[in-house]
mmCIF file of C-alpha atoms in Angstrom:
data_model
loop_
_atom_site.group_PDB
_atom_site.id
_atom_site.type_symbol
_atom_site.label_atom_id
_atom_site.label_comp_id
_atom_site.label_asym_id
_atom_site.label_seq_id
_atom_site.Cartn_x
_atom_site.Cartn_y
_atom_site.Cartn_z
ATOM 1 C CA MET E 1 73.461 95.011 87.014
ATOM 2 C CA LEU E 2 72.294 98.646 87.010
ATOM 3 C CA VAL E 3 75.780 99.748 85.965
ATOM 4 C CA GLU E 4 75.864 97.318 83.061
ATOM 5 C CA GLU E 5 72.259 97.700 81.916
ATOM 6 C CA PHE E 6 72.047 101.489 82.034
ATOM 7 C CA GLY E 7 75.670 102.488 81.375
ATOM 8 C CA LEU E 8 76.140 103.986 84.838
ATOM 9 C CA THR E 9 79.254 104.209 86.982
ATOM 10 C CA GLN E 10 79.705 102.476 90.323
ATOM 11 C CA GLU E 11 79.832 105.916 91.944
ATOM 12 C CA GLN E 12 76.387 106.773 90.570
ATOM 13 C CA VAL E 13 74.778 103.605 91.892
ATOM 14 C CA GLN E 14 74.444 104.372 95.594
ATOM 15 C CA PRO E 15 71.559 103.303 97.866
ATOM 16 C CA ASP E 16 70.130 106.825 97.984
ATOM 17 C CA SER E 17 70.542 107.485 94.244
ATOM 18 C CA LYS E 18 67.186 108.353 92.705
ATOM 19 C CA LEU E 19 66.408 106.149 89.715
ATOM 20 C CA GLU E 20 64.808 108.988 87.769
ATOM 21 C CA GLU E 21 67.923 111.135 88.184
ATOM 22 C CA LEU E 22 69.971 108.222 86.815
ATOM 23 C CA GLY E 23 67.791 108.170 83.706
ATOM 24 C CA VAL E 24 65.907 105.058 84.787
ATOM 25 C CA ASP E 25 62.205 105.799 84.313
ATOM 26 C CA SER E 26 59.326 103.756 85.732
ATOM 27 C CA LEU E 27 59.047 101.510 82.651
ATOM 28 C CA ALA E 28 62.782 100.799 82.696
ATOM 29 C CA THR E 29 62.528 100.036 86.427
ATOM 30 C CA VAL E 30 59.782 97.468 85.812
ATOM 31 C CA GLU E 31 61.800 95.892 83.000
ATOM 32 C CA PHE E 32 64.874 95.820 85.248
ATOM 33 C CA MET E 33 62.895 94.078 87.990
ATOM 34 C CA PHE E 34 61.838 91.428 85.446
ATOM 35 C CA MET E 35 65.518 90.975 84.559
ATOM 36 C CA LEU E 36 66.319 90.449 88.245
ATOM 37 C CA GLU E 37 63.418 88.033 88.499
ATOM 38 C CA ASP E 38 64.801 85.971 85.613
ATOM 39 C CA LYS E 39 68.440 86.115 86.706
ATOM 40 C CA PHE E 40 67.825 85.135 90.319
ATOM 41 C CA ASP E 41 64.724 82.963 89.821
ATOM 42 C CA LEU E 42 62.615 85.318 91.919
ATOM 43 C CA LYS E 43 58.848 85.500 91.760
ATOM 44 C CA MET E 44 57.411 88.993 92.054
ATOM 45 C CA THR E 45 54.338 88.713 94.244
ATOM 46 C CA GLY E 46 51.653 90.944 95.641
ATOM 47 C CA GLU E 47 51.130 94.614 95.012
ATOM 48 C CA PRO E 48 53.808 96.563 93.165
ATOM 49 C CA VAL E 49 56.153 98.365 95.539
ATOM 50 C CA PRO E 50 57.124 101.961 94.717
ATOM 51 C CA LEU E 51 60.769 101.903 93.651
ATOM 52 C CA LYS E 52 62.296 105.378 93.651
ATOM 53 C CA THR E 53 65.932 104.704 94.605
ATOM 54 C CA VAL E 54 68.638 102.091 94.111
ATOM 55 C CA GLY E 55 68.135 101.168 97.764
ATOM 56 C CA ASP E 56 64.422 100.526 97.134
ATOM 57 C CA ILE E 57 65.350 97.943 94.500
ATOM 58 C CA ALA E 58 67.892 96.318 96.821
ATOM 59 C CA ARG E 59 65.378 96.144 99.689
ATOM 60 C CA GLU E 60 62.697 94.637 97.444
ATOM 61 C CA VAL E 61 65.114 91.980 96.134
ATOM 62 C CA ASP E 62 66.300 91.250 99.698
ATOM 63 C CA THR E 63 62.686 90.845 100.838
ATOM 64 C CA LEU E 64 61.866 88.477 97.974
ATOM 65 C CA VAL E 65 65.034 86.450 98.571
ATOM 66 C CA VAL E 66 64.154 85.977 102.251
ATOM 67 C CA GLN E 67 60.477 85.215 101.550
ATOM 68 C CA GLN E 68 61.344 82.685 98.867
ATOM 69 C CA GLY E 69 64.398 81.146 100.545
ATOM 70 C CA ILE E 70 66.655 81.820 97.579
ATOM 71 C CA SER E 71 70.440 81.954 97.721
ATOM 72 C CA LEU E 72 71.848 84.594 95.391
ATOM 73 C CA ASP E 73 75.267 82.914 95.664
ATOM 74 C CA GLN E 74 73.925 80.039 93.600
ATOM 75 C CA ALA E 75 72.330 82.187 90.891
ATOM 76 C CA ASP E 76 73.896 82.380 87.423
#
């Protein structure tokens, strides 16, 4: 979704890629997390987690999926 939303290449979107270096600022990151929330029916809970890299986003989504018992295979 990062590739599509921000016009990035697959090569750019690596776990250790820094969001800011990809041109994804903090506001865009929050908006992207809301997109993920809508797409996968996730509920963001608790304190905001600092998201600095692509891997940070992946870990946060993985954590929410496990906590909420969601299957991403069934998401639209």
